[in-house]
Short mmCIF file of C-alpha atoms in Angstrom, two decimals:
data_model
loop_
_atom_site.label_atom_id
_atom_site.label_comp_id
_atom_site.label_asym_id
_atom_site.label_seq_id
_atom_site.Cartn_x
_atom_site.Cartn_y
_atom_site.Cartn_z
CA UNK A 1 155.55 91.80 126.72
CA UNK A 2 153.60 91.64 129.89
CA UNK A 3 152.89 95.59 129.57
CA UNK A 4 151.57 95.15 125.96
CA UNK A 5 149.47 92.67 127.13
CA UNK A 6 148.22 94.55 129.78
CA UNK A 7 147.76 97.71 127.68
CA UNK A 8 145.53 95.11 125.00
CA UNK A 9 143.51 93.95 127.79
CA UNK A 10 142.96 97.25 129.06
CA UNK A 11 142.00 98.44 125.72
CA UNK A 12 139.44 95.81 125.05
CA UNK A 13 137.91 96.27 128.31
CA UNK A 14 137.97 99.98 127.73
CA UNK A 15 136.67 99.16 124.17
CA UNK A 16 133.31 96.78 125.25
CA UNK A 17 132.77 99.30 128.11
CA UNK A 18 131.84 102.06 125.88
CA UNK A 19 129.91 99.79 123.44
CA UNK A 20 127.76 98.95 126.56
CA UNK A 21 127.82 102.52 127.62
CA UNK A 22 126.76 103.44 123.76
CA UNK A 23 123.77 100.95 123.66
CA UNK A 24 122.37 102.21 126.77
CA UNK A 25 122.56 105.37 126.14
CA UNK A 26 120.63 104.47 122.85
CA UNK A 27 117.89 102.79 124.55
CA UNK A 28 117.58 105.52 127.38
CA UNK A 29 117.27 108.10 125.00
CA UNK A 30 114.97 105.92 123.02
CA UNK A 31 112.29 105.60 125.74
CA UNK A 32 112.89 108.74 126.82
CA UNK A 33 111.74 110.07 122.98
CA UNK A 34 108.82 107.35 122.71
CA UNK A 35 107.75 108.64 126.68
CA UNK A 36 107.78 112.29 125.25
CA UNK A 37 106.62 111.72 121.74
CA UNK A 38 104.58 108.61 121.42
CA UNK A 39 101.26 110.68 122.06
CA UNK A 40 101.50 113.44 119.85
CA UNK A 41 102.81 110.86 116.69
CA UNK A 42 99.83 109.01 117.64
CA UNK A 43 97.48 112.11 117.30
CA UNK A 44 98.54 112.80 114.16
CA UNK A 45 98.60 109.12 112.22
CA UNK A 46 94.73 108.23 113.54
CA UNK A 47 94.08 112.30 112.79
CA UNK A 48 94.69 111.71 109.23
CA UNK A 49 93.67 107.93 109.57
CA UNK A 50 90.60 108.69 110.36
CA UNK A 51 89.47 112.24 108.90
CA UNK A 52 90.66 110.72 105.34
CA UNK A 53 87.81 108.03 106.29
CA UNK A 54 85.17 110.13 107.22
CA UNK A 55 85.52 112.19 104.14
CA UNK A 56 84.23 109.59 102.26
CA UNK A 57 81.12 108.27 104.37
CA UNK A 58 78.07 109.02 101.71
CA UNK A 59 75.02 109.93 103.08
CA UNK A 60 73.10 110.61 100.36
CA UNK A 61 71.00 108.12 98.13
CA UNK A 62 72.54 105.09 97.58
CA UNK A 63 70.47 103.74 94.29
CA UNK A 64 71.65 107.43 92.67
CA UNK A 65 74.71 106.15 90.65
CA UNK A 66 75.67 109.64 89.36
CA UNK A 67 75.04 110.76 93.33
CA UNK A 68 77.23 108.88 94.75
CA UNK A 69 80.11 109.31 92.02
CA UNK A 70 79.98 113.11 92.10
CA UNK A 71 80.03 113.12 95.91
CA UNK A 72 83.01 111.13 95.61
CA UNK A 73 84.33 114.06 92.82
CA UNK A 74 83.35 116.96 94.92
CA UNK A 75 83.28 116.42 98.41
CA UNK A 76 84.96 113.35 99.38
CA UNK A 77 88.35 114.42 97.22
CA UNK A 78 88.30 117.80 98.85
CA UNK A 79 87.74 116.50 102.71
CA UNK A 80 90.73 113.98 101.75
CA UNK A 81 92.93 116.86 100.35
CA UNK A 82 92.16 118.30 104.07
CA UNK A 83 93.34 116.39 105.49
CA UNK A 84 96.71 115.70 103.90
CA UNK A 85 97.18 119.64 104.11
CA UNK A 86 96.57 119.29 107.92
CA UNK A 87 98.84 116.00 108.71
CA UNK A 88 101.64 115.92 105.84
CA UNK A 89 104.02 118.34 104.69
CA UNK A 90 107.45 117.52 102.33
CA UNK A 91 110.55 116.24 103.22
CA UNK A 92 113.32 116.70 101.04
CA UNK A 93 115.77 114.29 102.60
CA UNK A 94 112.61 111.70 102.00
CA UNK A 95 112.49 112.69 97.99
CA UNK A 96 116.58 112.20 97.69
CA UNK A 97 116.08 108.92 98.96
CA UNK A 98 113.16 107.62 97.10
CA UNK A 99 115.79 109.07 94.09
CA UNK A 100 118.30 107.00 95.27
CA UNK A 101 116.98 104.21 96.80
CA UNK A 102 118.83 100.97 95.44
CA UNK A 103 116.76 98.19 96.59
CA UNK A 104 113.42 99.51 95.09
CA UNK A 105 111.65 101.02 98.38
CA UNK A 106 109.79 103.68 98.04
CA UNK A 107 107.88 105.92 100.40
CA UNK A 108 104.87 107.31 99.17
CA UNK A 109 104.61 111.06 99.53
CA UNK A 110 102.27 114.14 99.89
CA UNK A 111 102.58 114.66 96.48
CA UNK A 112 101.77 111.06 95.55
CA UNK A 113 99.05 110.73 97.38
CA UNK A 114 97.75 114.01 95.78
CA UNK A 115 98.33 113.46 92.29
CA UNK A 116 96.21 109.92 93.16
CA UNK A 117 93.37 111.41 94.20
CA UNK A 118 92.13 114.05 91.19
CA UNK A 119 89.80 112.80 90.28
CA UNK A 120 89.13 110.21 93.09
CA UNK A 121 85.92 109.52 91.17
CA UNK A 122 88.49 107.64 88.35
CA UNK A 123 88.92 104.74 90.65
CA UNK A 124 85.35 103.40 90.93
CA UNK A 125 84.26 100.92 89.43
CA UNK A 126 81.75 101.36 86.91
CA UNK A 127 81.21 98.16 85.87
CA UNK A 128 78.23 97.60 88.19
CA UNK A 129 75.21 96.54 86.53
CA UNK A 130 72.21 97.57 88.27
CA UNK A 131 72.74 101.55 90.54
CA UNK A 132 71.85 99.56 93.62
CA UNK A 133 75.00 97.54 93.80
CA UNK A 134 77.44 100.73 93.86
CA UNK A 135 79.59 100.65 96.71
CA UNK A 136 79.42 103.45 99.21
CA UNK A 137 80.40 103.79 102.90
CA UNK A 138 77.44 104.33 105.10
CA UNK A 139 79.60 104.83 108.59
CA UNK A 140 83.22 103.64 109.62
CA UNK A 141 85.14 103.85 112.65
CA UNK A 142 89.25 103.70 111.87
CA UNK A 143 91.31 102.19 114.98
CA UNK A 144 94.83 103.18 115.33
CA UNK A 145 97.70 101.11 117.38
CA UNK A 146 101.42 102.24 117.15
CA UNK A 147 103.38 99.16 117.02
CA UNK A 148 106.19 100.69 117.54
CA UNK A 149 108.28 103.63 117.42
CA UNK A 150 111.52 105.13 117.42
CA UNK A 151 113.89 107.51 116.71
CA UNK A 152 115.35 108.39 113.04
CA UNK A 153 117.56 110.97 113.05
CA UNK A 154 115.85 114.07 113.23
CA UNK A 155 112.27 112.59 112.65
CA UNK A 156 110.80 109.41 113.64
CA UNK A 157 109.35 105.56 112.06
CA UNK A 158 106.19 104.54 113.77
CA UNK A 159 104.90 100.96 112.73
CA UNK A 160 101.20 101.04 113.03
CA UNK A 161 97.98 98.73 112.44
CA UNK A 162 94.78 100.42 111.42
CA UNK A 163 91.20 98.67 111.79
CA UNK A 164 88.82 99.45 109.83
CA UNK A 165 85.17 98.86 110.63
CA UNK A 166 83.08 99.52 108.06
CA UNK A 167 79.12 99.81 107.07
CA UNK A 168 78.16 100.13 103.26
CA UNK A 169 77.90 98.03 100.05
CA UNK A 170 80.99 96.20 98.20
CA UNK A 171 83.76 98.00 98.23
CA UNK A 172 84.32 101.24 98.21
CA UNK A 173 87.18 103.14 98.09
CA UNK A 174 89.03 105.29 100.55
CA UNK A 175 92.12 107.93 101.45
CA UNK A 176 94.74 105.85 103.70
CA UNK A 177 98.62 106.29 104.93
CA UNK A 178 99.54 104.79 101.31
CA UNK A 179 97.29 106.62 99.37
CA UNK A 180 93.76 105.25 97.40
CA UNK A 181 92.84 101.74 99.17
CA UNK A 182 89.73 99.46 98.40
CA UNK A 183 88.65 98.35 102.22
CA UNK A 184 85.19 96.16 102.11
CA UNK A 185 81.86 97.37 103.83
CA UNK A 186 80.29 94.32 103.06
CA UNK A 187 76.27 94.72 102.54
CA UNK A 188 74.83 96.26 105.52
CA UNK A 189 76.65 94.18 108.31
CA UNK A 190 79.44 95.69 110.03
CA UNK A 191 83.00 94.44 108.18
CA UNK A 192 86.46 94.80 109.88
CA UNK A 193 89.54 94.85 108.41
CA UNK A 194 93.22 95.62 109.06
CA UNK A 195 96.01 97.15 107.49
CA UNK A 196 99.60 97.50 108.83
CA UNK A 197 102.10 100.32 107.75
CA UNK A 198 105.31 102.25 108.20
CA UNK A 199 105.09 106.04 108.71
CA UNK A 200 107.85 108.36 108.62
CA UNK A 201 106.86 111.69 110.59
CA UNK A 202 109.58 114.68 111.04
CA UNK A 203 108.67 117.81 113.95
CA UNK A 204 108.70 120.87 111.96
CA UNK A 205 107.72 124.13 113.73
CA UNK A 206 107.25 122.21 116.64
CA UNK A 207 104.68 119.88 115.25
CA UNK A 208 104.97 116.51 114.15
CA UNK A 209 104.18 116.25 110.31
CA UNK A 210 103.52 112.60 108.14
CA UNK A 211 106.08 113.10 105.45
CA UNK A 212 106.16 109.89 104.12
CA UNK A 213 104.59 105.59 104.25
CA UNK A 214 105.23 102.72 102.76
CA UNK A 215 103.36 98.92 103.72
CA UNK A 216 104.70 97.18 106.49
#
């Protein structure tokens, strides 16, 4: 009886010792990936963060209705398409689970986000009533701040915050991590706002690719 006893002790102890050896090897190699990592992820979320944003800064007349809705058609869909080509990719393993996903989440995609924009021109509003009140973005400046990241499987989850601070009329609209967003520019005063969002990135080819987001 005693040697049973001592065998279930020694099992236990055996037992928590490689939990505890198991959770710190899962932080160590946690901080080791965010030490090696963090950087590049970061590079590419405020890439795309803010070259989506600067593709649609008008600079052209902004009492020229039809002006500012074809530059919206023409140049500020293709500089957004850019920039998806340069920062996403797919991810297969993403698509099976938005299939399967049981509890409604959904991660919005390259795909999405590209069947969104054509035309981005669609999601103005025309119901302005004079050609001076059409919202446009004269200048904005997008600040990124990883929240936090880690691991997930082969890829990675980075929870970030983006500020935008914004110059313009109304508001506009604009290419974020979740796709077409309406962020205010106010009427010629600087306006800040912030948004907060998951990314999923995986490395492929070496290079750390946006292959999915969702709100936070």
């Amino acid at each position: 009886m005693k040697h049973r006893l001592k065998r279930l002790n020694r099992g236990i102890v055996l037992g928590i010792l490689v939990v505890i050896a198991f959770v710190i090897y899962l932080a160590v190699d946690n901080a080791m990936f965010k030490s090696k990592e963090k950087d590049e992820i970061e590079k590419v979320i405020s890439g795309f963060v803010n070259d989506a944003a600067q593709a649609c800064v008008y600079t052209g007349s902004t009492t020229d209705k039809d002006s500012i809705l074809s530059f919206y058609e023409r140049q500020a869909e293709a500089g957004c398409k850019d920039a998806l080509n340069k920062y996403w990719d797919h991810s297969e393993a993403l698509e099976k689970y938005n299939e399967a996903s049981l509890f409604g989440e959904y991660y919005t995609t390259k795909d999405d986000i590209v069947q969104e924009i054509t035309p981005l021109r669609d999601y103005m509003d025309y119901g302005y009533d004079t050609p001076s009140a059409m919202p446009y973005y004269s200048a904005i400046d997008c600040t990124t701040t990883i929240e936090s990241i880690k691991r997930n499987g082969a890829g990675a989850t980075a929870i970030i915050t983006v500020r935008y601070d914004a110059v313009g009329n109304g508001v506009p609209i604009l290419v974020g991590p979740i796709g077409v967003d309406y962020i205010e520019a106010g009427s010629g005063s600087q306006t800040s706002t912030s948004e907060s969002y998951r990314i999923e990135l995986y490395k492929q080819d070496g290079e750390w690719k946006i292959v999915g987001s969702t709100w936070n």
